[in-house]
Amino acid sequence: MRINLAHGLAIKSSPINGKGCFATVHFPRRKKIAEYAGEKISNAEAERRAVGRRKLRICGVDEYYSLDGARGGNGTHYINHSCQPNSFVSILYGHILFYALRDINPGEEITVDYELTLHPDTKRCSCGAMNCRGKINKQ
Ligand SMILES: [Zn+2]
């Protein structure tokens, strides 16, 4: 599948899980990394799509909508979860934006704390961080 990658990002196999999203440029702390891209779907449709999918590329926008990066994603849909992430998400006017939490060097995998996902609460985390909470969902 062909992906229109956002500037400064590359997709490679990840030590955390499957494929990950890696920086190819330096992102200074607090700098915007990229915007999440994908098909706009209702949250009801997001829940339907989550059933039986092992890899979820869906990111919630608000109480009504989500974006499914499996269709039309720009590489940010490969950003893995970490309990000690180097980026964070900010949702502004329906846009899902990733920002650097600290300086990120070329070659580093970009990670975010998912906090809440459509995965079951029992889904184990394999991020490898010192302070890993053991599960993907935070509760
Ligand atoms: Zn973890």
Tab-separated table of C-alpha atoms and ligand atoms in Angstrom:
chain	number	residue	atom	x	y	z
A	1	MET	CA	0.000	0.000	0.000
A	2	ARG	CA	1.273	3.433	-0.922
A	3	ILE	CA	1.425	6.060	1.801
A	4	ASN	CA	1.926	9.789	1.399
A	5	LEU	CA	4.308	10.243	4.289
A	6	ALA	CA	4.288	13.494	6.220
A	7	HIS	CA	7.583	15.422	6.088
A	8	GLY	CA	10.271	14.141	8.435
A	9	LEU	CA	8.742	10.717	9.010
A	10	ALA	CA	9.679	7.181	7.947
A	11	ILE	CA	8.034	3.810	8.560
A	12	LYS	CA	10.311	1.020	9.790
A	13	SER	CA	10.000	-2.087	11.888
A	14	SER	CA	9.785	-1.169	15.548
A	15	PRO	CA	11.223	-2.795	18.675
A	16	ILE	CA	7.922	-1.910	20.397
A	17	ASN	CA	5.364	-3.453	18.063
A	18	GLY	CA	5.171	-4.230	14.341
A	19	LYS	CA	5.994	-1.175	12.302
A	20	GLY	CA	6.650	2.201	13.857
A	21	CYS	CA	6.960	5.829	12.824
A	22	PHE	CA	10.499	7.223	12.968
A	23	ALA	CA	11.875	10.744	12.731
A	24	THR	CA	14.172	11.478	9.784
A	25	VAL	CA	14.755	15.062	10.926
A	26	HIS	CA	15.297	16.796	14.266
A	27	PHE	CA	12.088	17.898	15.974
A	28	PRO	CA	12.789	20.428	18.723
A	29	ARG	CA	10.778	20.211	21.937
A	30	ARG	CA	7.217	21.579	21.559
A	31	LYS	CA	7.486	21.653	17.764
A	32	LYS	CA	4.602	20.217	15.730
A	33	ILE	CA	5.568	16.870	14.189
A	34	ALA	CA	2.609	16.215	11.918
A	35	GLU	CA	-1.159	16.037	11.735
A	36	TYR	CA	-2.944	12.692	11.918
A	37	ALA	CA	-4.603	11.844	8.595
A	38	GLY	CA	-7.243	9.283	7.738
A	39	GLU	CA	-10.786	8.602	6.688
A	40	LYS	CA	-13.332	10.524	8.805
A	41	ILE	CA	-15.815	8.088	10.315
A	42	SER	CA	-18.404	8.137	13.091
A	43	ASN	CA	-17.426	6.722	16.470
A	44	ALA	CA	-20.033	3.979	15.974
A	45	GLU	CA	-18.275	2.986	12.747
A	46	ALA	CA	-14.920	3.163	14.579
A	47	GLU	CA	-16.196	0.645	17.126
A	48	ARG	CA	-17.441	-1.636	14.345
A	49	ARG	CA	-14.059	-1.501	12.600
A	50	ALA	CA	-12.192	-2.184	15.842
A	51	VAL	CA	-13.862	-5.579	16.234
A	52	GLY	CA	-11.464	-8.308	15.202
A	53	ARG	CA	-8.678	-5.947	14.115
A	54	ARG	CA	-5.435	-6.695	15.878
A	55	LYS	CA	-3.814	-3.472	14.712
A	56	LEU	CA	-5.888	-0.370	15.208
A	57	ARG	CA	-5.156	2.710	13.144
A	58	ILE	CA	-8.133	4.660	14.453
A	59	CYS	CA	-7.786	7.865	16.428
A	60	GLY	CA	-10.716	9.619	18.103
A	61	VAL	CA	-11.315	13.293	17.293
A	62	ASP	CA	-14.250	14.090	19.571
A	63	GLU	CA	-17.471	12.556	20.894
A	64	TYR	CA	-18.800	12.128	17.323
A	65	TYR	CA	-15.919	11.419	14.979
A	66	SER	CA	-12.730	9.410	14.555
A	67	LEU	CA	-10.101	9.163	11.838
A	68	ASP	CA	-9.076	5.776	10.443
A	69	GLY	CA	-5.471	6.060	9.321
A	70	ALA	CA	-5.673	2.659	7.629
A	71	ARG	CA	-7.238	4.641	4.760
A	72	GLY	CA	-5.416	7.792	3.766
A	73	GLY	CA	-2.948	7.766	6.660
A	74	ASN	CA	0.310	9.761	6.375
A	75	GLY	CA	2.580	7.635	8.558
A	76	THR	CA	1.395	9.050	11.887
A	77	HIS	CA	-0.981	6.068	12.106
A	78	TYR	CA	2.132	3.939	12.736
A	79	ILE	CA	3.046	5.906	15.862
A	80	ASN	CA	3.264	3.321	18.628
A	81	HIS	CA	2.191	3.677	22.218
A	82	SER	CA	4.796	4.138	24.925
A	83	CYS	CA	4.305	4.704	28.642
A	84	GLN	CA	7.307	7.048	28.379
A	85	PRO	CA	6.544	8.826	25.081
A	86	ASN	CA	8.507	11.524	23.278
A	87	SER	CA	5.447	13.195	21.776
A	88	PHE	CA	1.910	14.136	22.730
A	89	VAL	CA	-1.378	14.717	20.955
A	90	SER	CA	-3.337	17.920	20.931
A	91	ILE	CA	-6.768	18.046	19.292
A	92	LEU	CA	-7.617	21.470	17.909
A	93	TYR	CA	-10.808	22.225	15.979
A	94	GLY	CA	-11.120	18.661	14.697
A	95	HIS	CA	-7.410	18.341	13.870
A	96	ILE	CA	-5.294	15.730	15.641
A	97	LEU	CA	-1.796	17.151	16.034
A	98	PHE	CA	1.381	15.500	17.300
A	99	TYR	CA	3.935	17.663	19.119
A	100	ALA	CA	7.398	16.820	20.395
A	101	LEU	CA	7.443	16.420	24.170
A	102	ARG	CA	11.226	16.749	24.122
A	103	ASP	CA	13.917	17.091	21.458
A	104	ILE	CA	13.621	14.161	19.037
A	105	ASN	CA	16.648	13.186	16.968
A	106	PRO	CA	16.674	11.664	13.488
A	107	GLY	CA	16.354	7.878	13.761
A	108	GLU	CA	14.315	7.939	16.977
A	109	GLU	CA	10.956	6.217	17.016
A	110	ILE	CA	8.108	8.622	17.661
A	111	THR	CA	5.817	7.455	20.463
A	112	VAL	CA	2.782	8.780	22.249
A	113	ASP	CA	0.798	7.715	25.305
A	114	TYR	CA	-2.486	6.439	23.809
A	115	GLU	CA	-4.174	6.735	27.235
A	116	LEU	CA	-7.499	5.355	25.974
A	117	THR	CA	-8.057	3.106	22.976
A	118	LEU	CA	-10.658	0.828	21.429
A	119	HIS	CA	-8.464	-2.068	22.559
A	120	PRO	CA	-9.810	-4.045	25.522
A	121	ASP	CA	-8.475	-2.852	28.891
A	122	THR	CA	-6.671	-6.182	29.219
A	123	LYS	CA	-4.442	-5.428	26.184
A	124	ARG	CA	-0.840	-5.680	27.413
A	125	CYS	CA	1.769	-3.016	26.753
A	126	SER	CA	5.164	-4.000	25.358
A	127	CYS	CA	6.749	-0.537	25.222
A	128	GLY	CA	9.745	-1.533	27.342
A	129	ALA	CA	9.830	1.764	29.285
A	130	MET	CA	11.206	1.680	32.827
A	131	ASN	CA	7.865	2.955	34.120
A	132	CYS	CA	5.678	0.823	31.795
A	133	ARG	CA	2.216	0.514	33.330
A	134	GLY	CA	1.760	-2.928	31.756
A	135	LYS	CA	-1.394	-2.125	29.828
A	136	ILE	CA	-2.134	0.151	26.891
A	137	ASN	CA	-5.240	1.798	28.336
A	138	LYS	CA	-4.766	4.170	31.245
A	139	GLN	CA	-7.473	4.000	33.866
B	1	ZN	ZN	4.211	0.475	28.481
